[in-house]
Amino acid sequence: MNFGIINNFILFGGGDLLIAIAKYLISKNYQVNVVTSERHINEKLLLEDLTFKEMLDKNSIDYFVTSNILTSKKLKKIIDINTMGLSFGAAWIFKENFINKFNGKLLNFHGSRLPRNRGGGGFSWRIMMGDRNGSALVHQITPGIDTGDIVDYKNYIFPVKCKVPIDYYVVSIQKYEIFFKNFLSKLEKKFDFKLKKQSESSSTYWPRLNTDLHSYINWNNDLISIQNFINAFDYPYKGAITYLNGKKVRLRNVSSAVANYHPYQAGLIFRVYDDRVEVAIKSGTLIINELNDNYGRNIISTIKVGDRFYTPSQKIEKALTARVIYTPKNKKIK
């Protein structure tokens, strides 16, 4: 597919990658407009000590906030035959009549090897699964979730040093910036992209996660599963949740060591030293380097050996059954 002449880009969504792409396009003298939601506009960026709005203002990037892209008169005025739309975690569900306005030029950036790992949850699901496969990928938007034809991609492997979501996030941004420069160069040269249909028989989908809702630790799981689970909710998130002496606590910055314990010992704290806590798991030792109370205060100095971490079964059950939906304004739980 040849996208023809593109001189106007509309960027939908939020986040660090959108800012980086907008700045690059502006440096290349393209017309750029950012369309964002109430949920995105005041979010703190992960790579900058600024909100999304503050970063847009700082870089003089044109933008506006809307709760409904279908009824936005301002948006309607800036879409023409030479416009390409790019989505970066946009908060809206794009309907077919809106998609058709772009004549195949409404695209989504997705950081996995589609059709695998459709949906949300960022890198957390892949950390749980031990999956280090990465991809800078762009596909056409269709009414389905991440189902459109793949336009272009570049696969890679996340380095071993990547452990928690922020590590994966930083590498992903770096790979995407390189990928986009090459992608834009192809657009400028009127490159004929060979669209690739996605195989439904190979597809997987994972729903969005919420740290406060889904991060309750099941101490009956094996060591690697628990370690990966805690890592999945580590920085930039607040940490995985469990209970200690009747109070909710959050775990981050963990490692492990091979050992042999009985399942009944799972969750028992058997050693506290050098500002770390060691916990028995049925297939090894979990080493905790950051243990915070519900106010974010480190409480390792107050921990006693013989105490046990535990998670009430109703908390785990709710985490397994509740689903979070993110709207343009906020999140909903059902």
PDB file of C-alpha atoms in Angstrom, residues 50-307:
ATOM      1  CA  LEU A  50       6.289  16.660  33.954  1.00  0.00           C
ATOM      2  CA  THR A  51       2.687  15.892  33.091  1.00  0.00           C
ATOM      3  CA  PHE A  52       1.660  15.189  29.520  1.00  0.00           C
ATOM      4  CA  LYS A  53       0.066  18.652  29.319  1.00  0.00           C
ATOM      5  CA  GLU A  54       3.181  20.357  30.677  1.00  0.00           C
ATOM      6  CA  MET A  55       5.332  18.581  28.107  1.00  0.00           C
ATOM      7  CA  LEU A  56       3.000  19.544  25.248  1.00  0.00           C
ATOM      8  CA  ASP A  57       3.083  23.170  26.366  1.00  0.00           C
ATOM      9  CA  LYS A  58       6.854  23.136  26.878  1.00  0.00           C
ATOM     10  CA  ASN A  59       7.404  21.995  23.290  1.00  0.00           C
ATOM     11  CA  SER A  60       4.692  24.229  21.777  1.00  0.00           C
ATOM     12  CA  ILE A  61       2.808  21.227  20.398  1.00  0.00           C
ATOM     13  CA  ASP A  62      -0.754  21.997  19.260  1.00  0.00           C
ATOM     14  CA  TYR A  63      -3.321  19.908  21.107  1.00  0.00           C
ATOM     15  CA  PHE A  64      -6.861  19.752  22.344  1.00  0.00           C
ATOM     16  CA  VAL A  65      -8.809  17.561  24.779  1.00  0.00           C
ATOM     17  CA  THR A  66     -12.052  15.829  23.866  1.00  0.00           C
ATOM     18  CA  SER A  67     -14.191  13.113  25.400  1.00  0.00           C
ATOM     19  CA  ASN A  68     -15.768  12.177  22.082  1.00  0.00           C
ATOM     20  CA  ILE A  69     -13.781  12.139  18.840  1.00  0.00           C
ATOM     21  CA  LEU A  70     -16.923  11.333  16.850  1.00  0.00           C
ATOM     22  CA  THR A  71     -18.599  14.640  17.677  1.00  0.00           C
ATOM     23  CA  SER A  72     -15.536  16.889  17.815  1.00  0.00           C
ATOM     24  CA  LYS A  73     -15.979  19.691  15.268  1.00  0.00           C
ATOM     25  CA  LYS A  74     -12.400  20.805  15.763  1.00  0.00           C
ATOM     26  CA  LEU A  75     -11.098  17.352  14.856  1.00  0.00           C
ATOM     27  CA  LYS A  76     -13.323  17.140  11.798  1.00  0.00           C
ATOM     28  CA  LYS A  77     -11.797  20.349  10.417  1.00  0.00           C
ATOM     29  CA  ILE A  78      -8.187  19.067  10.468  1.00  0.00           C
ATOM     30  CA  ILE A  79      -8.747  15.737   8.676  1.00  0.00           C
ATOM     31  CA  ASP A  80      -8.162  15.838   4.916  1.00  0.00           C
ATOM     32  CA  ILE A  81      -6.859  13.587   2.157  1.00  0.00           C
ATOM     33  CA  ASN A  82      -3.234  14.199   3.159  1.00  0.00           C
ATOM     34  CA  THR A  83      -3.766  13.409   6.868  1.00  0.00           C
ATOM     35  CA  MET A  84      -2.398  10.376   8.693  1.00  0.00           C
ATOM     36  CA  GLY A  85      -3.690   9.489  12.160  1.00  0.00           C
ATOM     37  CA  LEU A  86      -1.428   7.714  14.655  1.00  0.00           C
ATOM     38  CA  SER A  87      -2.663   6.209  17.909  1.00  0.00           C
ATOM     39  CA  PHE A  88      -0.515   5.871  21.042  1.00  0.00           C
ATOM     40  CA  GLY A  89      -2.658   4.112  23.633  1.00  0.00           C
ATOM     41  CA  ALA A  90      -5.633   6.283  22.713  1.00  0.00           C
ATOM     42  CA  ALA A  91      -8.506   6.267  25.199  1.00  0.00           C
ATOM     43  CA  TRP A  92     -11.286   5.954  22.626  1.00  0.00           C
ATOM     44  CA  ILE A  93     -12.742   3.024  20.736  1.00  0.00           C
ATOM     45  CA  PHE A  94     -12.477   3.980  17.068  1.00  0.00           C
ATOM     46  CA  LYS A  95     -15.751   3.309  15.249  1.00  0.00           C
ATOM     47  CA  GLU A  96     -15.900   2.276  11.591  1.00  0.00           C
ATOM     48  CA  ASN A  97     -17.374   5.552  10.323  1.00  0.00           C
ATOM     49  CA  PHE A  98     -14.531   7.475  12.000  1.00  0.00           C
ATOM     50  CA  ILE A  99     -11.859   5.062  10.733  1.00  0.00           C
ATOM     51  CA  ASN A 100     -13.154   5.478   7.187  1.00  0.00           C
ATOM     52  CA  LYS A 101     -12.449   9.222   7.284  1.00  0.00           C
ATOM     53  CA  PHE A 102      -8.720   8.397   7.054  1.00  0.00           C
ATOM     54  CA  ASN A 103      -8.953   6.079   4.013  1.00  0.00           C
ATOM     55  CA  GLY A 104      -6.681   3.434   5.519  1.00  0.00           C
ATOM     56  CA  LYS A 105      -4.306   5.980   7.068  1.00  0.00           C
ATOM     57  CA  LEU A 106      -5.385   5.641  10.697  1.00  0.00           C
ATOM     58  CA  LEU A 107      -2.662   3.552  12.330  1.00  0.00           C
ATOM     59  CA  ASN A 108      -1.861   2.218  15.792  1.00  0.00           C
ATOM     60  CA  PHE A 109       1.508   1.651  17.438  1.00  0.00           C
ATOM     61  CA  HIS A 110       1.627  -1.633  19.353  1.00  0.00           C
ATOM     62  CA  GLY A 111       4.700  -2.947  21.165  1.00  0.00           C
ATOM     63  CA  SER A 112       4.248  -6.681  20.662  1.00  0.00           C
ATOM     64  CA  ARG A 113       4.476  -9.219  17.882  1.00  0.00           C
ATOM     65  CA  LEU A 114       0.874  -9.200  16.753  1.00  0.00           C
ATOM     66  CA  PRO A 115      -1.348 -11.127  16.611  1.00  0.00           C
ATOM     67  CA  ARG A 116       0.101 -12.273  19.955  1.00  0.00           C
ATOM     68  CA  ASN A 117      -0.441 -10.115  23.033  1.00  0.00           C
ATOM     69  CA  ARG A 118      -3.298  -7.999  21.810  1.00  0.00           C
ATOM     70  CA  GLY A 119      -4.998  -5.771  24.356  1.00  0.00           C
ATOM     71  CA  GLY A 120      -3.634  -3.914  27.385  1.00  0.00           C
ATOM     72  CA  GLY A 121      -1.629  -4.562  30.501  1.00  0.00           C
ATOM     73  CA  GLY A 122       1.540  -2.997  29.145  1.00  0.00           C
ATOM     74  CA  PHE A 123       4.586  -5.135  29.771  1.00  0.00           C
ATOM     75  CA  SER A 124       3.188  -6.679  32.970  1.00  0.00           C
ATOM     76  CA  TRP A 125       1.638  -9.733  31.315  1.00  0.00           C
ATOM     77  CA  ARG A 126       4.845 -10.475  29.431  1.00  0.00           C
ATOM     78  CA  ILE A 127       6.953 -10.127  32.578  1.00  0.00           C
ATOM     79  CA  MET A 128       4.672 -12.672  34.268  1.00  0.00           C
ATOM     80  CA  MET A 129       5.126 -15.033  31.323  1.00  0.00           C
ATOM     81  CA  GLY A 130       8.884 -14.480  31.059  1.00  0.00           C
ATOM     82  CA  ASP A 131       8.434 -13.268  27.468  1.00  0.00           C
ATOM     83  CA  ARG A 132      11.286 -11.020  26.258  1.00  0.00           C
ATOM     84  CA  ASN A 133      10.078 -10.712  22.663  1.00  0.00           C
ATOM     85  CA  GLY A 134       9.634  -7.080  21.667  1.00  0.00           C
ATOM     86  CA  SER A 135       8.438  -5.349  18.543  1.00  0.00           C
ATOM     87  CA  ALA A 136       8.070  -1.843  17.197  1.00  0.00           C
ATOM     88  CA  LEU A 137       4.954  -2.385  15.114  1.00  0.00           C
ATOM     89  CA  VAL A 138       2.374  -0.259  13.341  1.00  0.00           C
ATOM     90  CA  HIS A 139      -0.933  -1.608  12.052  1.00  0.00           C
ATOM     91  CA  GLN A 140      -4.090  -0.245  10.495  1.00  0.00           C
ATOM     92  CA  ILE A 141      -6.897   0.443  12.930  1.00  0.00           C
ATOM     93  CA  THR A 142     -10.103  -1.547  12.510  1.00  0.00           C
ATOM     94  CA  PRO A 143     -13.168  -1.772  14.775  1.00  0.00           C
ATOM     95  CA  GLY A 144     -11.614  -4.844  16.447  1.00  0.00           C
ATOM     96  CA  ILE A 145      -8.932  -4.712  19.170  1.00  0.00           C
ATOM     97  CA  ASP A 146      -5.475  -4.649  17.535  1.00  0.00           C
ATOM     98  CA  THR A 147      -6.791  -6.707  14.612  1.00  0.00           C
ATOM     99  CA  GLY A 148      -5.907  -4.542  11.600  1.00  0.00           C
ATOM    100  CA  ASP A 149      -3.397  -5.389   8.882  1.00  0.00           C
ATOM    101  CA  ILE A 150       0.244  -4.947   9.904  1.00  0.00           C
ATOM    102  CA  VAL A 151       1.899  -2.134   7.941  1.00  0.00           C
ATOM    103  CA  ASP A 152       5.486  -2.304   9.181  1.00  0.00           C
ATOM    104  CA  TYR A 153       7.462  -3.718  12.120  1.00  0.00           C
ATOM    105  CA  LYS A 154      10.882  -4.378  13.585  1.00  0.00           C
ATOM    106  CA  ASN A 155      11.276  -7.250  16.041  1.00  0.00           C
ATOM    107  CA  TYR A 156      13.874  -7.363  18.802  1.00  0.00           C
ATOM    108  CA  ILE A 157      14.671  -9.071  22.120  1.00  0.00           C
ATOM    109  CA  PHE A 158      14.589  -7.203  25.407  1.00  0.00           C
ATOM    110  CA  PRO A 159      17.998  -7.478  27.118  1.00  0.00           C
ATOM    111  CA  VAL A 160      18.408  -9.647  30.224  1.00  0.00           C
ATOM    112  CA  LYS A 161      18.898  -6.525  32.348  1.00  0.00           C
ATOM    113  CA  CYS A 162      15.215  -5.673  31.824  1.00  0.00           C
ATOM    114  CA  LYS A 163      13.425  -6.808  34.956  1.00  0.00           C
ATOM    115  CA  VAL A 164      10.495  -4.506  35.783  1.00  0.00           C
ATOM    116  CA  PRO A 165       8.050  -2.530  33.582  1.00  0.00           C
ATOM    117  CA  ILE A 166      10.073   0.696  33.498  1.00  0.00           C
ATOM    118  CA  ASP A 167      13.090  -1.226  32.129  1.00  0.00           C
ATOM    119  CA  TYR A 168      11.006  -2.597  29.259  1.00  0.00           C
ATOM    120  CA  TYR A 169       9.385   0.789  28.728  1.00  0.00           C
ATOM    121  CA  VAL A 170      12.707   2.621  28.281  1.00  0.00           C
ATOM    122  CA  VAL A 171      14.008   0.081  25.759  1.00  0.00           C
ATOM    123  CA  SER A 172      10.689   0.109  23.894  1.00  0.00           C
ATOM    124  CA  ILE A 173      10.747   3.900  23.529  1.00  0.00           C
ATOM    125  CA  GLN A 174      14.322   3.794  22.214  1.00  0.00           C
ATOM    126  CA  LYS A 175      13.455   1.093  19.663  1.00  0.00           C
ATOM    127  CA  TYR A 176      10.312   2.909  18.566  1.00  0.00           C
ATOM    128  CA  GLU A 177      12.109   6.211  17.985  1.00  0.00           C
ATOM    129  CA  ILE A 178      14.551   4.458  15.633  1.00  0.00           C
ATOM    130  CA  PHE A 179      11.731   2.544  13.962  1.00  0.00           C
ATOM    131  CA  PHE A 180       9.602   5.645  13.394  1.00  0.00           C
ATOM    132  CA  LYS A 181      12.394   7.585  11.716  1.00  0.00           C
ATOM    133  CA  ASN A 182      12.776   4.723   9.263  1.00  0.00           C
ATOM    134  CA  PHE A 183       9.005   4.430   8.847  1.00  0.00           C
ATOM    135  CA  LEU A 184       8.665   8.154   8.096  1.00  0.00           C
ATOM    136  CA  SER A 185      11.489   7.917   5.577  1.00  0.00           C
ATOM    137  CA  LYS A 186       9.560   5.189   3.791  1.00  0.00           C
ATOM    138  CA  LEU A 187       6.433   7.348   3.762  1.00  0.00           C
ATOM    139  CA  GLU A 188       8.371  10.230   2.256  1.00  0.00           C
ATOM    140  CA  LYS A 189       9.726   7.961  -0.482  1.00  0.00           C
ATOM    141  CA  LYS A 190       6.199   6.703  -1.288  1.00  0.00           C
ATOM    142  CA  PHE A 191       7.234   3.206  -0.248  1.00  0.00           C
ATOM    143  CA  ASP A 192       4.815   0.430  -1.231  1.00  0.00           C
ATOM    144  CA  PHE A 193       4.045  -1.303   2.072  1.00  0.00           C
ATOM    145  CA  LYS A 194       3.058  -4.970   1.815  1.00  0.00           C
ATOM    146  CA  LEU A 195       0.183  -5.228   4.281  1.00  0.00           C
ATOM    147  CA  LYS A 196       0.173  -8.391   6.363  1.00  0.00           C
ATOM    148  CA  LYS A 197      -3.083  -9.862   7.610  1.00  0.00           C
ATOM    149  CA  GLN A 198      -3.107 -11.202  11.143  1.00  0.00           C
ATOM    150  CA  SER A 199      -3.750 -14.876  11.758  1.00  0.00           C
ATOM    151  CA  GLU A 200      -6.598 -15.310  14.238  1.00  0.00           C
ATOM    152  CA  SER A 201      -5.442 -18.855  14.978  1.00  0.00           C
ATOM    153  CA  SER A 202      -2.207 -17.416  16.405  1.00  0.00           C
ATOM    154  CA  SER A 203      -3.779 -14.531  18.319  1.00  0.00           C
ATOM    155  CA  THR A 204      -3.808 -13.963  22.072  1.00  0.00           C
ATOM    156  CA  TYR A 205      -5.534 -11.213  24.032  1.00  0.00           C
ATOM    157  CA  TRP A 206      -4.859  -9.949  27.573  1.00  0.00           C
ATOM    158  CA  PRO A 207      -7.082  -7.391  29.344  1.00  0.00           C
ATOM    159  CA  ARG A 208      -5.874  -4.261  31.084  1.00  0.00           C
ATOM    160  CA  LEU A 209      -4.488  -4.441  34.609  1.00  0.00           C
ATOM    161  CA  ASN A 210      -4.759  -2.153  37.602  1.00  0.00           C
ATOM    162  CA  THR A 211      -2.168  -2.340  40.394  1.00  0.00           C
ATOM    163  CA  ASP A 212      -4.646  -1.617  43.190  1.00  0.00           C
ATOM    164  CA  LEU A 213      -7.022  -4.290  41.944  1.00  0.00           C
ATOM    165  CA  HIS A 214      -4.996  -7.104  40.395  1.00  0.00           C
ATOM    166  CA  SER A 215      -1.634  -7.233  42.204  1.00  0.00           C
ATOM    167  CA  TYR A 216      -2.524  -9.424  45.200  1.00  0.00           C
ATOM    168  CA  ILE A 217       0.121 -12.117  45.714  1.00  0.00           C
ATOM    169  CA  ASN A 218      -0.894 -15.771  45.887  1.00  0.00           C
ATOM    170  CA  TRP A 219       1.712 -17.341  48.176  1.00  0.00           C
ATOM    171  CA  ASN A 220       0.702 -20.835  47.039  1.00  0.00           C
ATOM    172  CA  ASN A 221       2.388 -20.256  43.680  1.00  0.00           C
ATOM    173  CA  ASP A 222       5.960 -21.348  42.932  1.00  0.00           C
ATOM    174  CA  LEU A 223       8.955 -19.050  43.435  1.00  0.00           C
ATOM    175  CA  ILE A 224       9.475 -17.941  39.811  1.00  0.00           C
ATOM    176  CA  SER A 225       5.763 -17.250  39.340  1.00  0.00           C
ATOM    177  CA  ILE A 226       5.692 -15.097  42.487  1.00  0.00           C
ATOM    178  CA  GLN A 227       8.905 -13.268  41.581  1.00  0.00           C
ATOM    179  CA  ASN A 228       7.668 -12.520  38.045  1.00  0.00           C
ATOM    180  CA  PHE A 229       4.308 -11.422  39.423  1.00  0.00           C
ATOM    181  CA  ILE A 230       5.893  -8.945  41.844  1.00  0.00           C
ATOM    182  CA  ASN A 231       8.210  -7.663  39.090  1.00  0.00           C
ATOM    183  CA  ALA A 232       5.186  -7.119  36.846  1.00  0.00           C
ATOM    184  CA  PHE A 233       3.777  -4.569  39.318  1.00  0.00           C
ATOM    185  CA  ASP A 234       7.120  -2.951  40.185  1.00  0.00           C
ATOM    186  CA  TYR A 235       8.169   0.573  39.152  1.00  0.00           C
ATOM    187  CA  PRO A 236       6.526   2.654  37.759  1.00  0.00           C
ATOM    188  CA  TYR A 237       3.682   0.968  39.636  1.00  0.00           C
ATOM    189  CA  LYS A 238       3.275   0.944  43.412  1.00  0.00           C
ATOM    190  CA  GLY A 239       4.140  -2.713  43.963  1.00  0.00           C
ATOM    191  CA  ALA A 240       2.406  -6.062  44.485  1.00  0.00           C
ATOM    192  CA  ILE A 241       0.079  -6.311  47.486  1.00  0.00           C
ATOM    193  CA  THR A 242      -0.138  -8.726  50.402  1.00  0.00           C
ATOM    194  CA  TYR A 243      -0.761  -8.554  54.166  1.00  0.00           C
ATOM    195  CA  LEU A 244       1.507  -8.663  57.204  1.00  0.00           C
ATOM    196  CA  ASN A 245       0.196  -8.634  60.764  1.00  0.00           C
ATOM    197  CA  GLY A 246      -3.211  -7.521  59.569  1.00  0.00           C
ATOM    198  CA  LYS A 247      -1.970  -4.600  57.491  1.00  0.00           C
ATOM    199  CA  LYS A 248      -1.678  -4.168  53.730  1.00  0.00           C
ATOM    200  CA  VAL A 249       1.909  -3.938  52.416  1.00  0.00           C
ATOM    201  CA  ARG A 250       3.503  -3.596  48.987  1.00  0.00           C
ATOM    202  CA  LEU A 251       6.552  -5.438  47.657  1.00  0.00           C
ATOM    203  CA  ARG A 252       9.052  -4.231  45.057  1.00  0.00           C
ATOM    204  CA  ASN A 253      12.678  -4.882  44.118  1.00  0.00           C
ATOM    205  CA  VAL A 254      12.834  -8.646  44.683  1.00  0.00           C
ATOM    206  CA  SER A 255      15.217 -11.444  43.746  1.00  0.00           C
ATOM    207  CA  SER A 256      15.378 -15.149  44.522  1.00  0.00           C
ATOM    208  CA  ALA A 257      17.568 -18.077  45.493  1.00  0.00           C
ATOM    209  CA  VAL A 258      17.062 -21.809  45.099  1.00  0.00           C
ATOM    210  CA  ALA A 259      16.067 -23.622  48.286  1.00  0.00           C
ATOM    211  CA  ASN A 260      13.726 -26.378  49.435  1.00  0.00           C
ATOM    212  CA  TYR A 261      10.821 -25.558  51.713  1.00  0.00           C
ATOM    213  CA  HIS A 262       7.535 -27.246  52.529  1.00  0.00           C
ATOM    214  CA  PRO A 263       4.381 -25.586  51.122  1.00  0.00           C
ATOM    215  CA  TYR A 264       3.242 -24.873  54.680  1.00  0.00           C
ATOM    216  CA  GLN A 265       6.252 -22.582  55.115  1.00  0.00           C
ATOM    217  CA  ALA A 266       5.200 -20.375  52.191  1.00  0.00           C
ATOM    218  CA  GLY A 267       5.157 -16.719  53.194  1.00  0.00           C
ATOM    219  CA  LEU A 268       7.141 -17.165  56.416  1.00  0.00           C
ATOM    220  CA  ILE A 269       9.886 -14.601  57.068  1.00  0.00           C
ATOM    221  CA  PHE A 270      12.930 -16.541  58.251  1.00  0.00           C
ATOM    222  CA  ARG A 271      15.691 -13.936  57.953  1.00  0.00           C
ATOM    223  CA  VAL A 272      15.965 -10.112  58.148  1.00  0.00           C
ATOM    224  CA  TYR A 273      19.365  -8.480  57.669  1.00  0.00           C
ATOM    225  CA  ASP A 274      21.191  -5.839  55.627  1.00  0.00           C
ATOM    226  CA  ASP A 275      17.873  -4.082  54.938  1.00  0.00           C
ATOM    227  CA  ARG A 276      16.359  -7.055  53.212  1.00  0.00           C
ATOM    228  CA  VAL A 277      13.759  -9.666  54.066  1.00  0.00           C
ATOM    229  CA  GLU A 278      14.026 -13.350  53.143  1.00  0.00           C
ATOM    230  CA  VAL A 279      10.846 -15.363  52.758  1.00  0.00           C
ATOM    231  CA  ALA A 280      10.250 -19.085  52.291  1.00  0.00           C
ATOM    232  CA  ILE A 281       8.402 -20.150  49.143  1.00  0.00           C
ATOM    233  CA  LYS A 282       7.724 -23.791  48.396  1.00  0.00           C
ATOM    234  CA  SER A 283      10.386 -23.835  45.678  1.00  0.00           C
ATOM    235  CA  GLY A 284      12.938 -21.329  46.997  1.00  0.00           C
ATOM    236  CA  THR A 285      13.726 -18.093  48.799  1.00  0.00           C
ATOM    237  CA  LEU A 286      12.196 -14.751  47.887  1.00  0.00           C
ATOM    238  CA  ILE A 287      14.484 -11.836  48.774  1.00  0.00           C
ATOM    239  CA  ILE A 288      12.658  -8.534  49.306  1.00  0.00           C
ATOM    240  CA  ASN A 289      14.626  -5.288  49.148  1.00  0.00           C
ATOM    241  CA  GLU A 290      11.699  -2.868  49.298  1.00  0.00           C
ATOM    242  CA  LEU A 291       8.715  -3.352  51.579  1.00  0.00           C
ATOM    243  CA  ASN A 292       6.344  -0.410  51.965  1.00  0.00           C
ATOM    244  CA  ASP A 293       3.240   0.220  54.002  1.00  0.00           C
ATOM    245  CA  ASN A 294       0.087   1.577  52.416  1.00  0.00           C
ATOM    246  CA  TYR A 295       1.490   5.115  52.686  1.00  0.00           C
ATOM    247  CA  GLY A 296       4.666   4.295  50.762  1.00  0.00           C
ATOM    248  CA  ARG A 297       6.932   4.179  53.839  1.00  0.00           C
ATOM    249  CA  ASN A 298       9.674   1.537  53.960  1.00  0.00           C
ATOM    250  CA  ILE A 299       9.000  -0.743  56.947  1.00  0.00           C
ATOM    251  CA  ILE A 300      11.783  -3.332  56.652  1.00  0.00           C
ATOM    252  CA  SER A 301      13.315  -2.136  59.924  1.00  0.00           C
ATOM    253  CA  THR A 302      10.111  -3.103  61.758  1.00  0.00           C
ATOM    254  CA  ILE A 303       9.911  -6.663  60.416  1.00  0.00           C
ATOM    255  CA  LYS A 304      10.433  -9.636  62.740  1.00  0.00           C
ATOM    256  CA  VAL A 305      11.454 -13.170  61.820  1.00  0.00           C
ATOM    257  CA  GLY A 306       8.642 -15.644  62.246  1.00  0.00           C
ATOM    258  CA  ASP A 307       6.043 -13.230  60.826  1.00  0.00           C
TER     259      ASP A 307
END
